[in-house]
Coordinates of C-alpha atoms in Angstrom, one line a residue:
M1 CA 34.1 8.1 -15.7
V2 CA 32.4 11.5 -16.0
E3 CA 30.8 12.9 -12.9
R4 CA 27.0 12.6 -13.3
S5 CA 26.3 16.0 -11.9
R6 CA 28.3 17.5 -14.8
V7 CA 26.3 15.7 -17.4
G8 CA 23.0 17.3 -18.4
V9 CA 20.0 15.2 -18.4
G10 CA 17.9 16.7 -21.2
K11 CA 16.8 14.6 -24.1
G12 CA 20.0 14.9 -26.0
A13 CA 22.0 14.6 -22.9
R14 CA 20.3 11.3 -22.1
A15 CA 22.0 9.8 -25.2
E16 CA 25.3 11.4 -24.2
A17 CA 25.1 10.1 -20.6
Y18 CA 24.6 6.6 -22.0
L19 CA 27.6 6.9 -24.3
L20 CA 29.7 8.4 -21.5
D21 CA 28.9 5.9 -18.6
G22 CA 26.2 3.5 -19.8
T23 CA 23.4 5.2 -17.8
V24 CA 20.0 4.2 -19.3
A25 CA 17.4 7.0 -18.6
R26 CA 14.3 5.9 -16.9
R27 CA 10.8 6.7 -18.1
M28 CA 9.3 9.8 -16.5
G29 CA 5.8 10.1 -17.7
S30 CA 5.0 13.7 -18.1
G31 CA 8.0 14.7 -16.1
H32 CA 11.1 16.4 -17.3
P33 CA 14.5 14.9 -16.7
S34 CA 16.3 18.0 -15.6
M35 CA 13.6 20.4 -14.2
V36 CA 11.6 19.7 -11.1
P37 CA 8.7 20.2 -10.6
Y38 CA 7.7 20.0 -14.2
R39 CA 4.9 17.6 -14.8
N40 CA 1.2 16.7 -14.4
F41 CA -0.4 16.6 -11.0
E42 CA -4.0 15.4 -10.1
C43 CA -6.3 17.9 -8.5
H44 CA -9.1 17.3 -6.0
D45 CA -11.7 17.1 -8.8
G46 CA -9.9 14.4 -10.6
R47 CA -8.6 16.7 -13.4
F48 CA -4.9 17.1 -14.1
I49 CA -2.8 20.3 -14.2
F50 CA 0.6 20.6 -15.7
I51 CA 2.9 22.7 -13.5
A52 CA 6.2 24.0 -15.0
A53 CA 8.3 25.5 -12.1
S54 CA 11.4 25.2 -14.2
N55 CA 13.8 27.6 -12.4
D56 CA 14.4 29.0 -8.9
R57 CA 12.2 32.0 -9.3
L58 CA 9.3 30.0 -10.4
W59 CA 10.0 27.4 -7.7
A60 CA 9.7 30.2 -5.1
N61 CA 6.5 31.5 -6.7
L62 CA 5.0 27.9 -6.6
C63 CA 5.9 27.4 -3.0
E64 CA 4.3 30.7 -2.0
A65 CA 1.2 30.0 -4.1
L66 CA 0.7 26.6 -2.6
E67 CA 1.5 27.8 0.9
L68 CA 4.6 25.6 1.0
E69 CA 7.1 28.3 1.9
R70 CA 8.8 25.8 4.4
L71 CA 10.2 24.0 1.3
L72 CA 12.2 27.2 0.4
D73 CA 14.4 26.5 3.5
D74 CA 14.7 22.8 2.9
E75 CA 18.3 22.0 1.8
R76 CA 17.0 19.0 -0.3
F77 CA 15.2 21.5 -2.6
E78 CA 17.5 24.6 -2.5
D79 CA 18.2 24.5 -6.2
N80 CA 17.1 22.6 -9.3
L81 CA 20.0 20.1 -9.1
K82 CA 19.0 19.1 -5.6
R83 CA 15.2 19.1 -6.4
G84 CA 16.1 16.7 -9.2
E85 CA 18.1 14.5 -6.8
N86 CA 15.1 14.5 -4.4
R87 CA 12.4 14.4 -7.1
V88 CA 10.4 11.6 -5.6
E89 CA 10.0 13.2 -2.1
L90 CA 9.3 16.6 -3.6
E91 CA 6.8 15.5 -6.1
E92 CA 4.9 13.6 -3.4
I93 CA 4.7 16.8 -1.3
I94 CA 3.5 18.8 -4.2
A95 CA 1.1 16.1 -5.4
A96 CA -0.5 16.0 -1.9
K97 CA -0.9 19.8 -1.8
V98 CA -2.3 20.0 -5.4
A99 CA -4.8 17.3 -4.5
E100 CA -6.4 19.7 -2.1
Y101 CA -7.6 22.1 -4.9
D102 CA -10.0 21.9 -7.8
L103 CA -8.3 22.6 -11.0
D104 CA -10.0 25.8 -12.0
Y105 CA -9.2 27.4 -8.7
L106 CA -5.6 26.2 -8.6
R107 CA -5.1 27.4 -12.2
E108 CA -6.1 30.9 -11.2
V109 CA -3.9 30.8 -8.1
L110 CA -0.9 29.7 -10.1
Q111 CA -1.6 32.2 -12.9
N112 CA -1.8 35.0 -10.4
A113 CA 1.5 33.9 -8.9
G114 CA 3.2 33.8 -12.3
V115 CA 3.7 30.0 -12.3
P116 CA 3.3 28.4 -15.7
A117 CA 0.5 25.9 -15.4
A118 CA -2.2 24.5 -17.7
P119 CA -5.0 22.0 -17.5
V120 CA -4.5 18.6 -19.1
N121 CA -7.7 18.6 -21.1
T122 CA -9.9 15.9 -22.4
I123 CA -10.9 16.6 -26.0
D124 CA -14.4 17.9 -25.1
R125 CA -12.8 20.3 -22.6
L126 CA -10.2 21.4 -25.1
M127 CA -12.7 22.2 -27.7
S128 CA -14.5 24.5 -25.2
E129 CA -11.4 26.4 -24.1
P130 CA -11.7 30.2 -24.8
Q131 CA -8.4 30.2 -26.7
V132 CA -9.8 27.6 -29.2
E133 CA -12.6 30.1 -30.0
H134 CA -10.4 33.1 -30.0
R135 CA -7.9 31.5 -32.4
Q136 CA -10.8 30.3 -34.6
M137 CA -9.6 26.7 -34.4
I138 CA -13.0 25.2 -35.3
Q139 CA -14.1 26.1 -38.8
N140 CA -17.5 25.5 -40.4
T141 CA -17.6 24.5 -44.0
T142 CA -19.7 22.6 -46.6
H143 CA -18.4 19.3 -48.1
S144 CA -19.6 18.5 -51.6
T145 CA -21.2 15.2 -50.6
L146 CA -21.3 15.3 -46.8
G147 CA -22.9 18.7 -46.4
E148 CA -22.2 21.0 -43.4
M149 CA -19.3 20.0 -41.3
Q150 CA -16.7 21.3 -38.9
L151 CA -12.9 21.1 -39.4
L152 CA -9.9 22.0 -37.2
G153 CA -8.5 25.3 -38.2
Q154 CA -4.8 26.0 -38.8
P155 CA -2.6 28.0 -36.5
M156 CA -1.5 30.0 -39.5
K157 CA -4.7 31.6 -40.7
A158 CA -5.8 31.1 -44.3
R159 CA -8.3 33.3 -46.1
R160 CA -10.7 30.4 -46.7
Y161 CA -11.3 27.0 -45.3
A162 CA -12.7 24.3 -47.4
A163 CA -13.8 20.7 -46.9
P164 CA -11.5 18.1 -48.2
P165 CA -12.2 17.3 -51.8
T166 CA -13.7 14.0 -53.0
Y167 CA -11.4 11.8 -55.1
G168 CA -10.7 13.5 -58.5
E169 CA -13.0 16.5 -57.7
H170 CA -10.4 19.0 -58.9
T171 CA -8.8 17.0 -61.7
D172 CA -10.2 19.0 -64.6
E173 CA -9.3 22.3 -62.9
I174 CA -5.7 21.2 -62.1
L175 CA -5.2 19.9 -65.7
R176 CA -6.5 23.2 -67.2
D177 CA -4.2 25.2 -64.8
H178 CA -1.4 23.1 -66.3
G179 CA -2.3 24.0 -69.9
Y180 CA -4.5 21.1 -71.0
R181 CA -7.4 22.0 -73.3
D182 CA -11.0 20.7 -72.6
E183 CA -10.7 18.1 -75.4
E184 CA -7.3 16.8 -74.0
V185 CA -8.9 16.5 -70.5
A186 CA -11.8 14.6 -72.0
A187 CA -9.4 12.3 -73.8
L188 CA -7.5 11.6 -70.6
R189 CA -10.8 10.7 -68.8
E190 CA -11.9 8.5 -71.7
G191 CA -8.7 6.7 -71.7
K192 CA -9.0 6.3 -67.8
V193 CA -5.7 8.0 -67.4
V194 CA -7.3 10.3 -64.8
Q195 CA -10.4 10.1 -62.6

């Protein structure tokens, strides 16, 4: 049997661990199988923050930011492997501490400490995030039958955004682009070959 500490526990490694020794990975919610702490925590105001202290440097930064420096000397949490082995106890300690802070304040504290963290937003909060506006992720357009509407923009920016077409709206244009003459397009329509 392969020693478990030698087998990684990432997504691909979960399948390998099963094939090696029959270990069935347990569900972890927002948590990561091999990085701890790396998941959502509930703040005092009922909102959630995702904290990604995925290495020893970020772990130390997190402990200092949350005023949990005592955990840096705790053998149970001295490296990521041990933090993983003692995940339940560690996440309970962090959850209790995070629950003392409102999300916006904690987000700023963690950002200043260099700890990757982000709010888990509801859709209304997401749409009001400054980055959504900065990246122009909401586009205004006019639909041919629905009128003015908003669409989600694309991360890769196009020159023009347009509303989705109605069924067959561009048929004539597409056929002409492919070499059909007006009388041929009319014949296709009359024969109900196209809409």
